[in-house]
Short mmCIF file of C-alpha atoms in Angstrom, two decimals:
data_model
loop_
_atom_site.label_atom_id
_atom_site.label_comp_id
_atom_site.label_asym_id
_atom_site.label_seq_id
_atom_site.Cartn_x
_atom_site.Cartn_y
_atom_site.Cartn_z
CA MET A 1 9.49 20.33 8.49
CA SER A 2 8.20 16.86 9.32
CA GLY A 3 10.87 14.30 10.17
CA ILE A 4 10.98 10.69 9.04
CA ARG A 5 10.02 8.18 11.74
CA TYR A 6 10.24 4.41 11.98
CA ASP A 7 8.55 3.97 15.36
CA TRP A 8 4.89 4.51 14.57
CA GLN A 9 2.30 2.99 16.91
CA GLN A 10 -0.92 1.57 15.51
CA ALA A 11 -3.00 3.89 17.68
CA GLU A 12 -1.18 6.88 16.17
CA ILE A 13 -1.84 5.62 12.65
CA GLN A 14 -5.49 5.03 13.47
CA ALA A 15 -5.80 8.60 14.74
CA ILE A 16 -4.27 9.92 11.51
CA TYR A 17 -6.50 7.75 9.33
CA ASN A 18 -9.61 8.93 11.19
CA THR A 19 -8.75 12.63 10.96
CA PRO A 20 -11.62 14.64 9.42
CA LEU A 21 -11.14 14.15 5.68
CA LEU A 22 -10.38 17.69 4.53
CA GLU A 23 -7.98 18.25 7.41
CA LEU A 24 -6.29 14.93 6.60
CA ILE A 25 -5.86 15.93 2.96
CA TYR A 26 -4.48 19.33 3.97
CA ARG A 27 -1.97 17.77 6.36
CA ALA A 28 -0.86 15.18 3.79
CA ALA A 29 -0.60 17.82 1.04
CA SER A 30 1.55 20.02 3.28
CA ILE A 31 3.95 17.15 4.06
CA HIS A 32 4.01 16.12 0.41
CA ARG A 33 5.26 19.57 -0.58
CA GLN A 34 8.13 19.36 1.92
CA TYR A 35 9.57 16.26 0.23
CA HIS A 36 8.36 16.33 -3.38
CA ASP A 37 7.62 18.65 -6.26
CA SER A 38 3.82 18.64 -6.17
CA THR A 39 3.62 19.69 -9.83
CA LYS A 40 5.18 16.45 -11.08
CA ILE A 41 3.72 12.96 -11.44
CA GLN A 42 5.79 9.95 -12.40
CA VAL A 43 4.13 7.95 -15.18
CA CYS A 44 4.97 4.23 -15.22
CA LYS A 45 4.36 1.35 -17.61
CA LEU A 46 3.83 -2.25 -16.45
CA ILE A 47 4.80 -5.05 -18.84
CA SER A 48 3.69 -8.63 -18.21
CA ILE A 49 6.70 -10.61 -19.41
CA LYS A 50 5.17 -13.94 -18.28
CA THR A 51 1.37 -14.05 -18.06
CA GLY A 52 -0.82 -16.60 -16.28
CA GLY A 53 -0.23 -20.11 -14.98
CA CYS A 54 0.88 -19.00 -11.50
CA PRO A 55 0.70 -21.86 -8.94
CA GLU A 56 -0.26 -19.58 -6.04
CA ASP A 57 -3.77 -19.03 -4.70
CA CYS A 58 -3.94 -15.26 -4.21
CA SER A 59 -7.71 -14.76 -4.03
CA TYR A 60 -7.69 -11.57 -6.12
CA CYS A 61 -5.46 -12.72 -8.96
CA ALA A 62 -6.56 -13.41 -12.51
CA GLN A 63 -3.25 -15.17 -13.22
CA SER A 64 -3.60 -18.01 -10.71
CA SER A 65 -3.81 -21.43 -12.35
CA ARG A 66 -6.37 -22.38 -9.69
CA TYR A 67 -9.10 -20.10 -11.06
CA GLN A 68 -10.98 -19.99 -14.35
CA THR A 69 -10.59 -16.43 -15.64
CA LYS A 70 -10.19 -14.67 -18.98
CA VAL A 71 -6.42 -14.72 -18.52
CA LYS A 72 -4.79 -17.69 -20.24
CA PRO A 73 -1.15 -18.71 -19.80
CA GLN A 74 1.13 -17.08 -22.34
CA ALA A 75 4.73 -17.75 -23.27
CA PHE A 76 7.58 -15.75 -21.80
CA LEU A 77 7.96 -12.58 -23.90
CA ASP A 78 11.03 -12.31 -26.07
CA LYS A 79 13.51 -9.57 -25.31
CA THR A 80 12.90 -7.64 -28.54
CA THR A 81 9.18 -7.30 -27.77
CA VAL A 82 9.89 -5.98 -24.28
CA ILE A 83 12.49 -3.51 -25.56
CA ASN A 84 10.05 -2.20 -28.18
CA ILE A 85 7.28 -1.71 -25.58
CA ALA A 86 9.71 0.11 -23.30
CA GLN A 87 10.93 2.34 -26.12
CA LYS A 88 7.39 3.31 -27.07
CA ALA A 89 6.63 4.06 -23.42
CA LYS A 90 9.69 6.29 -23.14
CA GLU A 91 8.65 8.24 -26.23
CA THR A 92 5.34 9.13 -24.52
CA GLY A 93 7.03 10.47 -21.37
CA VAL A 94 7.05 7.33 -19.23
CA SER A 95 10.10 7.31 -16.95
CA ARG A 96 9.67 3.96 -15.14
CA VAL A 97 9.02 0.51 -16.61
CA CYS A 98 8.04 -2.42 -14.42
CA MET A 99 8.39 -5.99 -15.66
CA GLY A 100 6.10 -8.51 -14.02
CA ALA A 101 6.20 -12.30 -14.24
CA ALA A 102 3.54 -14.64 -12.85
CA TRP A 103 6.05 -16.70 -10.90
CA ARG A 104 5.96 -17.82 -7.27
CA GLU A 105 9.70 -17.29 -7.03
CA VAL A 106 12.69 -16.53 -9.23
CA ARG A 107 14.50 -19.60 -10.53
CA ASP A 108 18.09 -19.63 -11.73
CA ASN A 109 17.38 -20.58 -15.32
CA SER A 110 17.53 -19.21 -18.85
CA GLN A 111 14.43 -17.05 -18.35
CA PHE A 112 16.06 -15.27 -15.40
CA GLU A 113 19.16 -14.72 -17.56
CA THR A 114 16.90 -13.09 -20.16
CA VAL A 115 15.30 -10.90 -17.48
CA LEU A 116 18.78 -9.69 -16.52
CA GLU A 117 19.44 -8.78 -20.16
CA MET A 118 16.09 -6.96 -20.38
CA VAL A 119 16.88 -5.00 -17.22
CA LYS A 120 20.26 -3.92 -18.57
CA GLU A 121 18.96 -2.85 -21.97
CA VAL A 122 15.93 -0.92 -20.66
CA THR A 123 18.10 0.74 -18.00
CA ASP A 124 20.51 1.79 -20.77
CA MET A 125 17.58 3.68 -22.35
CA GLY A 126 17.63 6.00 -19.34
CA LEU A 127 14.51 4.53 -17.75
CA GLU A 128 14.04 3.39 -14.17
CA VAL A 129 13.42 -0.36 -14.24
CA CYS A 130 11.35 -2.18 -11.62
CA CYS A 131 10.75 -5.93 -11.52
CA THR A 132 8.10 -7.99 -9.76
CA LEU A 133 9.03 -11.64 -10.11
CA GLY A 134 7.95 -13.20 -6.81
CA MET A 135 10.26 -14.33 -4.05
CA LEU A 136 14.00 -14.12 -4.64
CA THR A 137 17.22 -14.88 -2.81
CA THR A 138 19.93 -12.43 -1.84
CA ASP A 139 22.16 -13.73 -4.64
CA GLN A 140 19.40 -13.19 -7.21
CA ALA A 141 18.81 -9.69 -5.86
CA LYS A 142 22.52 -8.96 -6.26
CA ARG A 143 22.47 -10.17 -9.84
CA LEU A 144 19.50 -7.91 -10.61
CA ALA A 145 21.36 -5.01 -8.99
CA ALA A 146 24.43 -5.70 -11.11
CA ALA A 147 22.23 -5.58 -14.21
CA GLY A 148 21.14 -2.08 -13.20
CA LEU A 149 17.73 -2.76 -11.62
CA TYR A 150 16.31 0.38 -10.01
CA ALA A 151 13.50 -1.12 -7.89
CA TYR A 152 11.97 -4.43 -6.86
CA ASN A 153 8.25 -4.69 -6.19
CA HIS A 154 6.99 -7.10 -3.56
CA ASN A 155 3.67 -6.05 -2.06
CA LEU A 156 2.51 -7.01 1.43
CA ASP A 157 -1.07 -6.88 0.08
CA THR A 158 -2.76 -6.52 3.49
CA SER A 159 -2.14 -6.88 7.22
CA GLN A 160 -0.31 -9.82 8.72
CA GLU A 161 -3.49 -10.82 10.56
CA TYR A 162 -5.66 -10.90 7.41
CA TYR A 163 -3.03 -12.23 5.03
CA SER A 164 -3.79 -15.96 5.37
CA THR A 165 -7.43 -15.26 4.45
CA ILE A 166 -6.26 -14.07 1.03
CA ILE A 167 -3.18 -16.22 0.35
CA THR A 168 -2.13 -19.61 1.73
CA THR A 169 0.71 -20.56 -0.62
CA ARG A 170 3.27 -18.31 1.04
CA THR A 171 3.50 -16.51 4.37
CA TYR A 172 3.74 -12.89 5.42
CA SER A 173 7.24 -13.68 6.66
CA ASP A 174 8.13 -14.86 3.15
CA ARG A 175 7.10 -11.43 1.85
CA LEU A 176 9.20 -9.60 4.41
CA HIS A 177 12.16 -11.90 3.83
CA THR A 178 12.24 -11.04 0.12
CA ILE A 179 12.24 -7.34 1.01
CA GLU A 180 15.15 -7.99 3.37
CA ASN A 181 17.03 -9.73 0.55
CA VAL A 182 16.53 -6.72 -1.73
CA ARG A 183 17.86 -4.47 1.04
CA GLN A 184 21.20 -6.28 0.81
CA THR A 185 21.69 -4.39 -2.47
CA ASN A 186 21.33 -0.81 -3.70
CA VAL A 187 18.01 -1.69 -5.40
CA THR A 188 15.11 0.33 -4.00
CA VAL A 189 12.01 -1.33 -2.54
CA CYS A 190 8.48 -0.98 -3.90
CA SER A 191 5.91 -2.40 -1.49
CA GLY A 192 2.29 -1.58 -0.76
CA GLY A 193 -1.08 -3.26 -0.79
CA ILE A 194 -4.56 -3.71 -2.18
CA LEU A 195 -7.80 -2.12 -1.00
CA GLY A 196 -11.06 -4.02 -1.34
CA LEU A 197 -10.03 -7.55 -0.34
CA GLY A 198 -12.66 -7.65 2.39
CA GLU A 199 -10.20 -6.28 4.91
CA SER A 200 -11.17 -4.08 7.84
CA VAL A 201 -9.89 -0.59 8.55
CA ASP A 202 -7.74 -2.19 11.25
CA ASP A 203 -6.15 -4.37 8.55
CA ARG A 204 -5.36 -1.32 6.43
CA ILE A 205 -3.80 0.37 9.44
CA GLY A 206 -1.89 -2.81 10.26
CA MET A 207 -0.37 -2.97 6.78
CA LEU A 208 0.66 0.69 6.93
CA HIS A 209 2.12 0.07 10.40
CA THR A 210 4.34 -2.69 9.01
CA LEU A 211 5.48 -0.61 6.04
CA ALA A 212 6.05 2.57 8.05
CA ASN A 213 8.22 0.77 10.60
CA LEU A 214 10.53 -0.76 8.01
CA HIS A 215 13.91 0.99 8.21
CA PRO A 216 14.32 2.48 5.69
CA HIS A 217 10.78 2.89 4.39
CA PRO A 218 10.02 1.49 0.93
CA GLU A 219 11.00 4.15 -1.58
CA SER A 220 7.77 3.34 -3.41
CA VAL A 221 4.36 2.51 -1.90
CA PRO A 222 1.71 1.41 -4.41
CA ILE A 223 -1.93 1.72 -3.33
CA ASN A 224 -3.94 -0.69 -5.47
CA ILE A 225 -7.73 -0.89 -5.72
CA LEU A 226 -9.14 -4.37 -6.27
CA SER A 227 -10.29 -5.16 -9.79
CA GLN A 228 -12.99 -7.77 -9.23
CA VAL A 229 -12.10 -10.61 -11.60
CA PRO A 230 -14.84 -13.11 -12.53
CA GLY A 231 -13.69 -16.60 -11.59
CA THR A 232 -11.68 -15.53 -8.55
CA PRO A 233 -12.90 -15.86 -4.93
CA LEU A 234 -13.16 -12.05 -4.67
CA GLU A 235 -15.21 -11.48 -7.81
CA ASN A 236 -18.23 -10.17 -5.85
CA GLN A 237 -16.42 -7.75 -3.56
CA PRO A 238 -17.98 -4.25 -3.45
CA ASP A 239 -16.15 -1.25 -4.88
CA VAL A 240 -13.94 0.68 -2.49
CA PRO A 241 -15.37 4.17 -1.79
CA ILE A 242 -13.20 7.03 -3.06
CA TRP A 243 -13.03 8.43 0.47
CA ASP A 244 -11.32 5.24 1.69
CA ILE A 245 -8.81 5.46 -1.16
CA VAL A 246 -8.01 9.08 -0.37
CA ARG A 247 -7.65 8.32 3.35
CA MET A 248 -5.23 5.52 2.61
CA ILE A 249 -3.10 7.64 0.29
CA ALA A 250 -3.03 10.57 2.71
CA THR A 251 -2.11 8.36 5.68
CA ALA A 252 0.66 6.66 3.70
CA ARG A 253 2.01 10.08 2.67
CA ILE A 254 2.11 11.29 6.29
CA LEU A 255 3.76 8.12 7.60
CA MET A 256 6.32 7.76 4.79
CA PRO A 257 6.89 11.32 3.57
CA ALA A 258 9.87 10.65 1.28
CA ALA A 259 8.30 7.67 -0.52
CA ASP A 260 6.58 7.81 -3.87
CA VAL A 261 2.94 6.90 -3.27
CA ARG A 262 1.66 5.23 -6.41
CA LEU A 263 -2.00 5.29 -7.45
CA SER A 264 -1.87 1.90 -9.12
CA ALA A 265 -4.37 -0.81 -10.15
CA GLY A 266 -8.03 0.21 -10.19
CA ARG A 267 -7.40 3.82 -11.19
CA ALA A 268 -9.40 3.41 -14.40
CA ARG A 269 -12.70 3.60 -12.54
CA LEU A 270 -11.82 6.92 -10.90
CA SER A 271 -12.93 10.20 -12.45
CA HIS A 272 -10.51 13.06 -13.06
CA VAL A 273 -11.90 14.81 -9.97
CA GLU A 274 -11.37 11.70 -7.83
CA GLN A 275 -7.82 11.29 -9.14
CA ALA A 276 -7.15 14.96 -8.42
CA LEU A 277 -8.15 14.33 -4.79
CA CYS A 278 -5.67 11.45 -4.70
CA PHE A 279 -2.90 13.68 -6.05
CA MET A 280 -3.79 16.38 -3.52
CA ALA A 281 -3.57 13.75 -0.76
CA GLY A 282 -0.03 12.82 -1.76
CA ALA A 283 -0.11 10.37 -4.66
CA ASN A 284 2.64 11.27 -7.12
CA SER A 285 2.74 8.37 -9.54
CA ILE A 286 0.39 6.52 -11.89
CA PHE A 287 0.56 3.58 -14.27
CA SER A 288 -0.39 4.27 -17.87
CA SER A 289 -0.62 2.03 -20.92
CA ASP A 290 -0.55 1.67 -24.67
CA ASP A 291 -3.32 -0.93 -24.72
CA ASN A 292 -5.80 0.11 -21.99
CA LYS A 293 -4.73 -2.61 -19.59
CA MET A 294 -2.37 -2.43 -16.66
CA LEU A 295 -1.10 -6.01 -16.51
CA THR A 296 -3.80 -8.24 -17.98
CA VAL A 297 -7.17 -7.74 -19.70
CA THR A 298 -8.88 -7.96 -16.30
CA THR A 299 -7.29 -4.71 -15.03
CA PRO A 300 -8.31 -1.71 -17.18
CA CYS A 301 -5.87 1.19 -17.34
CA PRO A 302 -6.10 4.61 -19.04
CA ASP A 303 -3.87 5.02 -22.06
CA TYR A 304 -1.03 7.47 -22.60
CA ASP A 305 -3.15 10.02 -24.46
CA ALA A 306 -5.92 10.03 -21.84
CA ASP A 307 -3.41 10.45 -19.03
CA ARG A 308 -1.57 13.24 -20.80
CA GLU A 309 -4.88 15.03 -21.24
CA MET A 310 -5.70 14.60 -17.53
CA LEU A 311 -2.30 15.82 -16.37
CA ASN A 312 -2.55 18.85 -18.67
CA LEU A 313 -6.02 19.61 -17.31
CA LEU A 314 -4.68 19.54 -13.74
CA GLY A 315 -1.54 21.54 -14.55
CA LEU A 316 0.73 18.60 -13.74
CA GLU A 317 3.89 17.47 -15.54
CA MET A 318 5.45 14.08 -16.15
CA ARG A 319 8.44 13.53 -13.88
CA PRO A 320 11.66 12.46 -15.60
CA SER A 321 13.66 9.41 -14.60
CA SER A 322 15.95 9.72 -11.58
CA GLN A 323 19.67 9.59 -12.28
CA ARG A 324 20.29 7.09 -9.51
CA GLN A 325 18.30 5.70 -6.61
CA GLN A 326 18.89 6.86 -3.06
CA LYS A 327 17.93 4.98 0.08
CA VAL A 328 16.00 7.98 1.44
CA ALA A 329 15.04 10.98 -0.62
CA SER A 330 16.15 14.43 0.49
CA PRO A 331 13.42 16.95 1.28
CA ALA A 332 12.69 19.40 -1.51
CA VAL A 333 10.88 22.55 -0.53
CA VAL A 334 8.56 23.63 -3.32
CA GLY A 335 6.62 26.82 -3.31
#
């Protein structure tokens, strides 16, 4: 059985990433089965509770106030609307709901108080609740934990070396500091990155190196594929080849065997066969929707019915919500 390591060297990660593809998939699939039930996929729903108007300059983002995109600023969603969306998601088999707000950082105001109420009420439904609200302090993380928050998402996006090419309004250290603040609580960490930003393979390896040497590893590692948004600096980036996506998922699975590896944004352009390869390589979570968008209209997402049909076709089941988070998952041998 493979052990969990926190001392990976970049040369080791590069060697794994460059393993002949079918051998890499086989190795990742074997490790995946040591730590997870390979017949189960967690289906998640992402709710944008505050859309658009973000002051940051993330080059990929449709919600930045600096770019002219189809996404227009919208008012903070009321609690009843969020609860209704979450309830509908639960009825379709979704076991994790993520609430995202286009903020640079959390502020101690009435909207944050409402977020805390949303977290408590959706948690009381028996769902895992994740939030992605930007940077936050240790005290704010503790308040989210007290409300029952299951996970906090704060992606690294790319390597430390490439980061300033994509974002200038906060630093890589700011990202890591927020993760450290979350680690002062029992809230689990969700942190990954985006493929297709113009990064090199070395940048992808560098991001995985940072994540895989965090102790503990993030319990959740989303692998996003860039959705090229007209009006943003990255609107003309080429599509990421499926082989690169599979390599990234497989490498993440090998480095962080107990983590959930989430096939996240950009999945809508992948065929069922391509998604099956991703699941074989170690992805065990997807985002689904009731409105064919993942967060905004610029990021298409399959709907609940389409995803149920795909999972049935592949002989996969929806994974139920966990009873309570653990810092590191225990291996589960599955035949």
